CSV table of C-alpha atoms in Angstrom, one decimal:
chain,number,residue,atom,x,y,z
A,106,UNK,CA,50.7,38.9,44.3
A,107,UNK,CA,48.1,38.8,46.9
A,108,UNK,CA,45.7,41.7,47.0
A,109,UNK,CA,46.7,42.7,50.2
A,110,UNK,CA,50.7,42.7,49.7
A,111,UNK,CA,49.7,44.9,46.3
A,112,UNK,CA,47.7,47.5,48.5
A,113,UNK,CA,50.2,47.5,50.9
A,114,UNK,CA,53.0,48.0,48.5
A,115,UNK,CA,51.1,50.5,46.4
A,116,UNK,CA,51.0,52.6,49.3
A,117,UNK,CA,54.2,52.3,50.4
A,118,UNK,CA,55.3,53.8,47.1
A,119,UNK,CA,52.7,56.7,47.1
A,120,UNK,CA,53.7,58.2,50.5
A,121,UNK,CA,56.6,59.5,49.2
A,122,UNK,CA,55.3,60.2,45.5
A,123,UNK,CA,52.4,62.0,47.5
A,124,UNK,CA,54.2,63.9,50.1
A,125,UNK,CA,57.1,65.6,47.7
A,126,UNK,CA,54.1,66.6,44.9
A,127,UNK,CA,52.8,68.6,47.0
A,128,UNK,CA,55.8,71.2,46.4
A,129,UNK,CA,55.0,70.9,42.1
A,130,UNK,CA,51.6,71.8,43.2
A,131,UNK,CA,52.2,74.8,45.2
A,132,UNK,CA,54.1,75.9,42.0
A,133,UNK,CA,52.0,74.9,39.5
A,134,UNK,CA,48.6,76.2,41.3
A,135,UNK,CA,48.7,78.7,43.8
A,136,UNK,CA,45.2,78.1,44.7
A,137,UNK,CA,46.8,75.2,46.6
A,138,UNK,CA,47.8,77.3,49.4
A,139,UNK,CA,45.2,77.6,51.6
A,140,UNK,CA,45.1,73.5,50.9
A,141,UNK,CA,46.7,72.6,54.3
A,142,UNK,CA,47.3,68.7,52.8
A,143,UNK,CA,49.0,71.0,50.0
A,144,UNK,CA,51.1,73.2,52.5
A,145,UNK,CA,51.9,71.0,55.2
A,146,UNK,CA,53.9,68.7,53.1
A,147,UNK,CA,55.4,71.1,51.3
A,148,UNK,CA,57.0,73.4,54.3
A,149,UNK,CA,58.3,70.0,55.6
A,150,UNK,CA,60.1,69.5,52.3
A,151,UNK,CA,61.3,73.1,52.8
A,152,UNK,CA,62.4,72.1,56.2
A,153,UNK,CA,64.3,69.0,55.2
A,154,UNK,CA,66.3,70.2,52.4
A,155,UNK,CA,67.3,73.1,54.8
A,156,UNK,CA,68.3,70.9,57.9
A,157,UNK,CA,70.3,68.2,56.1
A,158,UNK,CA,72.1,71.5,54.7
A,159,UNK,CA,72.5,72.6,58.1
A,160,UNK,CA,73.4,69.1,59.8
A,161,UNK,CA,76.3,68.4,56.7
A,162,UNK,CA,77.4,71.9,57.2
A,163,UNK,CA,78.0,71.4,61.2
A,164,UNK,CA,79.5,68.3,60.6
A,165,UNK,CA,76.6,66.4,62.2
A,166,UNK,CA,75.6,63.8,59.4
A,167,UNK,CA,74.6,61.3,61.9
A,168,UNK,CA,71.8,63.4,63.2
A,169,UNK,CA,70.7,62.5,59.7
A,170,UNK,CA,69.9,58.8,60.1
A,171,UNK,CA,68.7,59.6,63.4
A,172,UNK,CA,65.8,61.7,61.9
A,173,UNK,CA,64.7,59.0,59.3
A,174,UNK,CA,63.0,57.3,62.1
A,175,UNK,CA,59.8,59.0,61.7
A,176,UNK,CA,60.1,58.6,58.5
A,177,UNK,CA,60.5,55.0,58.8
A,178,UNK,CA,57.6,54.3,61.0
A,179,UNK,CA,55.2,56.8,58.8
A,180,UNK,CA,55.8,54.4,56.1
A,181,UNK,CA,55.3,51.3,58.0
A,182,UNK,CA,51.8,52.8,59.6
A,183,UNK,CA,51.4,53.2,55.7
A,184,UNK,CA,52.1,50.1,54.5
A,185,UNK,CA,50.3,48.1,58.1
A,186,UNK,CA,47.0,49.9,56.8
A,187,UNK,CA,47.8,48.8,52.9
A,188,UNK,CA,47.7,45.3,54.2
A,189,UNK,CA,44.4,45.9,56.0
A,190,UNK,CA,42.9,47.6,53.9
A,191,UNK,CA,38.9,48.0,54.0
A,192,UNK,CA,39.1,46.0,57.7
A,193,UNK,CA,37.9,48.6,59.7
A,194,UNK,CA,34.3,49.6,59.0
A,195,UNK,CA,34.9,52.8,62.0
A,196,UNK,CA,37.5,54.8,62.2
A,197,UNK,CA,40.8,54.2,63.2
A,198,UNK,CA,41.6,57.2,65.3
A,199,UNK,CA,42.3,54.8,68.3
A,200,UNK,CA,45.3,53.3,66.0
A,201,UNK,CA,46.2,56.8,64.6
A,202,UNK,CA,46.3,59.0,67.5
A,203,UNK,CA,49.2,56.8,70.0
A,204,UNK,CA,51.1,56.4,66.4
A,205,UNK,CA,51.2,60.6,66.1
A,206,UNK,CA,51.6,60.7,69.9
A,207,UNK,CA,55.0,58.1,69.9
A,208,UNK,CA,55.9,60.1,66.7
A,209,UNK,CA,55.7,63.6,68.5
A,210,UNK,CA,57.7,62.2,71.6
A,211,UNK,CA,60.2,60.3,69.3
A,212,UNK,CA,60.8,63.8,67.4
A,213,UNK,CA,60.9,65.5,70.8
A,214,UNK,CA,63.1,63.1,72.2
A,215,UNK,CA,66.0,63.6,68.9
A,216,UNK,CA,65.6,67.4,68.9
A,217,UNK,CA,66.3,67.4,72.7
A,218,UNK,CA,69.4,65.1,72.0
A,219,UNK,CA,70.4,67.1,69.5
A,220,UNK,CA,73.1,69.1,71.4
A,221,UNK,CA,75.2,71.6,69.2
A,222,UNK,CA,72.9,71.1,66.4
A,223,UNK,CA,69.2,72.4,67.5
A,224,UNK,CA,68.1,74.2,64.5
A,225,UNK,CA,68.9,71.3,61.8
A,226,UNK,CA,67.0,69.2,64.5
A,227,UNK,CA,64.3,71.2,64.9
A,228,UNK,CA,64.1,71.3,60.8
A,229,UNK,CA,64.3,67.7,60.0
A,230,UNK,CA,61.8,66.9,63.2
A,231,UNK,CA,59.7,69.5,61.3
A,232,UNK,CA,60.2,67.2,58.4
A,233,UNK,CA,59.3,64.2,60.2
A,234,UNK,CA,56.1,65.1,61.8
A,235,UNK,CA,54.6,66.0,58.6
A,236,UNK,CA,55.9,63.6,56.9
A,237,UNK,CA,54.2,61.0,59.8
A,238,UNK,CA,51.0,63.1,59.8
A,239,UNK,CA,50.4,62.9,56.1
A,240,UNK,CA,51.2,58.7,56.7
A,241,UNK,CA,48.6,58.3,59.2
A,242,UNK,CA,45.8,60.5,57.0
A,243,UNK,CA,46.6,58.0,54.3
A,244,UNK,CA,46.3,54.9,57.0
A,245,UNK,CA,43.1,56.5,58.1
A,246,UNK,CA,41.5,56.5,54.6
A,247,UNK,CA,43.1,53.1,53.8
A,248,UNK,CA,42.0,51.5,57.0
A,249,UNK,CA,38.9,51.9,56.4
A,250,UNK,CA,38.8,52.2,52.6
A,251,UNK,CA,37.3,55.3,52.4
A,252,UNK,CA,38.8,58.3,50.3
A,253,UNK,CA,38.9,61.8,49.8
Protein backbone atom coordinates (compact mmCIF):
# COMPACT_ATOMS: atom_id res chain seq x y z
CA UNK A 1 0.00 0.00 0.00
CA UNK A 2 1.22 3.37 -0.85
CA UNK A 3 2.48 5.52 1.92
CA UNK A 4 0.04 8.01 1.41
CA UNK A 5 -3.24 5.63 1.27
CA UNK A 6 -1.55 4.05 4.80
CA UNK A 7 -1.46 7.59 6.36
CA UNK A 8 -4.62 8.32 5.15
CA UNK A 9 -6.20 5.19 6.37
CA UNK A 10 -4.38 5.20 9.61
CA UNK A 11 -6.06 8.28 10.41
CA UNK A 12 -9.22 7.58 9.29
CA UNK A 13 -9.18 4.82 12.03
CA UNK A 14 -7.74 6.99 14.81
CA UNK A 15 -10.45 9.78 14.69
CA UNK A 16 -12.77 7.69 16.13
CA UNK A 17 -10.29 5.63 18.47
CA UNK A 18 -9.08 9.22 19.46
CA UNK A 19 -12.22 11.08 19.99
CA UNK A 20 -14.28 8.23 22.31
CA UNK A 21 -10.77 7.78 24.63
CA UNK A 22 -11.03 10.76 25.68
CA UNK A 23 -14.16 9.62 28.04
CA UNK A 24 -11.59 6.43 29.51
CA UNK A 25 -9.33 9.32 30.25
CA UNK A 26 -11.51 11.57 32.01
CA UNK A 27 -12.13 8.43 34.20
CA UNK A 28 -8.99 7.11 34.53
CA UNK A 29 -7.14 10.56 35.25
CA UNK A 30 -8.97 13.46 36.50
CA UNK A 31 -6.12 15.66 35.89
CA UNK A 32 -7.47 15.51 32.28
CA UNK A 33 -10.14 17.97 32.98
CA UNK A 34 -8.78 21.10 32.56
CA UNK A 35 -7.28 19.23 29.14
CA UNK A 36 -9.84 20.97 26.79
CA UNK A 37 -8.69 18.17 23.78
CA UNK A 38 -9.65 15.86 26.91
CA UNK A 39 -13.08 17.56 27.66
CA UNK A 40 -14.32 18.61 24.48
CA UNK A 41 -14.59 15.21 23.07
CA UNK A 42 -15.80 13.77 25.93
CA UNK A 43 -19.04 16.22 26.62
CA UNK A 44 -19.75 15.47 22.87
CA UNK A 45 -19.80 11.81 23.61
CA UNK A 46 -22.05 12.77 26.51
CA UNK A 47 -24.18 14.62 24.13
CA UNK A 48 -24.57 11.95 21.58
CA UNK A 49 -25.42 9.06 23.62
CA UNK A 50 -28.11 11.43 25.19
CA UNK A 51 -29.63 12.81 21.85
CA UNK A 52 -29.89 9.51 19.99
CA UNK A 53 -31.79 8.52 23.33
CA UNK A 54 -33.86 11.50 22.94
CA UNK A 55 -34.38 11.21 18.96
CA UNK A 56 -35.45 7.08 19.34
CA UNK A 57 -37.53 8.17 22.24
CA UNK A 58 -39.56 10.96 20.04
CA UNK A 59 -39.78 8.64 17.36
CA UNK A 60 -37.38 10.78 15.22
CA UNK A 61 -34.69 8.10 14.18
CA UNK A 62 -34.18 9.85 10.95
CA UNK A 63 -32.83 12.96 12.48
CA UNK A 64 -30.18 10.32 13.29
CA UNK A 65 -28.59 9.88 9.82
CA UNK A 66 -29.19 13.40 9.26
CA UNK A 67 -26.54 14.25 12.08
CA UNK A 68 -23.84 11.80 10.80
CA UNK A 69 -23.00 14.37 8.30
CA UNK A 70 -20.56 16.21 10.27
CA UNK A 71 -19.40 13.32 11.15
CA UNK A 72 -18.84 12.19 7.72
CA UNK A 73 -17.11 15.14 6.48
CA UNK A 74 -14.71 15.32 9.86
CA UNK A 75 -13.48 12.08 8.74
CA UNK A 76 -13.03 12.82 5.17
CA UNK A 77 -11.01 16.35 6.25
CA UNK A 78 -9.21 13.55 8.18
CA UNK A 79 -8.51 11.23 5.87
CA UNK A 80 -7.86 14.38 2.69
CA UNK A 81 -4.92 15.55 5.17
CA UNK A 82 -3.70 11.60 5.69
CA UNK A 83 -3.23 11.51 2.01
CA UNK A 84 -1.22 14.85 2.07
CA UNK A 85 0.44 14.41 4.67
CA UNK A 86 3.82 16.57 5.33
CA UNK A 87 2.61 18.74 1.96
CA UNK A 88 2.09 21.87 3.58
CA UNK A 89 5.31 23.38 5.18
CA UNK A 90 2.63 26.48 6.70
CA UNK A 91 -0.24 26.13 8.24
CA UNK A 92 -3.38 25.03 6.93
CA UNK A 93 -5.75 27.32 8.75
CA UNK A 94 -6.91 28.67 5.23
CA UNK A 95 -8.14 24.90 4.60
CA UNK A 96 -9.34 24.41 8.25
CA UNK A 97 -11.19 27.43 9.05
CA UNK A 98 -14.20 27.36 5.77
CA UNK A 99 -14.21 23.34 6.71
CA UNK A 100 -15.38 24.43 10.66
CA UNK A 101 -17.32 27.34 9.10
CA UNK A 102 -19.57 24.82 6.48
CA UNK A 103 -19.54 22.46 9.54
CA UNK A 104 -21.07 25.13 11.99
CA UNK A 105 -23.66 26.22 9.19
CA UNK A 106 -24.37 22.52 8.22
CA UNK A 107 -25.09 21.84 12.14
CA UNK A 108 -27.10 25.09 12.24
CA UNK A 109 -28.86 24.39 9.36
CA UNK A 110 -30.21 20.49 10.88
CA UNK A 111 -30.90 21.89 14.33
CA UNK A 112 -33.08 24.64 12.67
CA UNK A 113 -34.81 21.86 10.60
CA UNK A 114 -35.23 19.91 13.34
CA UNK A 115 -38.87 20.83 14.16
CA UNK A 116 -40.46 18.79 17.13
CA UNK A 117 -37.24 17.47 18.12
CA UNK A 118 -34.85 20.64 19.13
CA UNK A 119 -33.12 19.28 22.05
CA UNK A 120 -31.87 15.83 20.49
CA UNK A 121 -30.76 18.20 17.72
CA UNK A 122 -29.10 20.48 19.54
CA UNK A 123 -27.33 17.27 21.41
CA UNK A 124 -26.09 15.37 18.41
CA UNK A 125 -25.11 18.92 16.62
CA UNK A 126 -23.18 19.34 19.93
CA UNK A 127 -21.79 15.94 19.01
CA UNK A 128 -20.92 16.86 15.61
CA UNK A 129 -19.07 20.02 16.08
CA UNK A 130 -16.67 18.50 18.36
CA UNK A 131 -16.43 15.62 16.72
CA UNK A 132 -15.48 18.03 13.35
CA UNK A 133 -13.29 20.26 15.50
CA UNK A 134 -11.17 17.47 16.90
CA UNK A 135 -10.97 16.19 12.80
CA UNK A 136 -9.60 19.37 11.68
CA UNK A 137 -6.92 19.70 14.81
CA UNK A 138 -5.76 16.31 13.57
CA UNK A 139 -5.79 17.62 9.66
CA UNK A 140 -3.92 20.54 10.97
CA UNK A 141 -1.09 18.49 12.55
CA UNK A 142 -1.21 15.97 9.62
CA UNK A 143 -1.08 18.56 6.96
CA UNK A 144 1.74 19.78 7.89
CA UNK A 145 3.26 16.82 9.75
CA UNK A 146 3.84 18.41 12.77
CA UNK A 147 2.58 16.97 16.22
CA UNK A 148 1.69 17.58 19.56
Amino acid sequence: MAPAFANALWLLLALPQWYFESVILLFANPGYALQPLAVLPAAGAVCLVAGIILALVRGRPRLLLLFALPVVLGEWLVATAGFFRGQFKTGSEWLLLPFLAVVVALVLFLVIRARGARLPAILLGAFGLTYALLGSFIAGMAFTDVWL
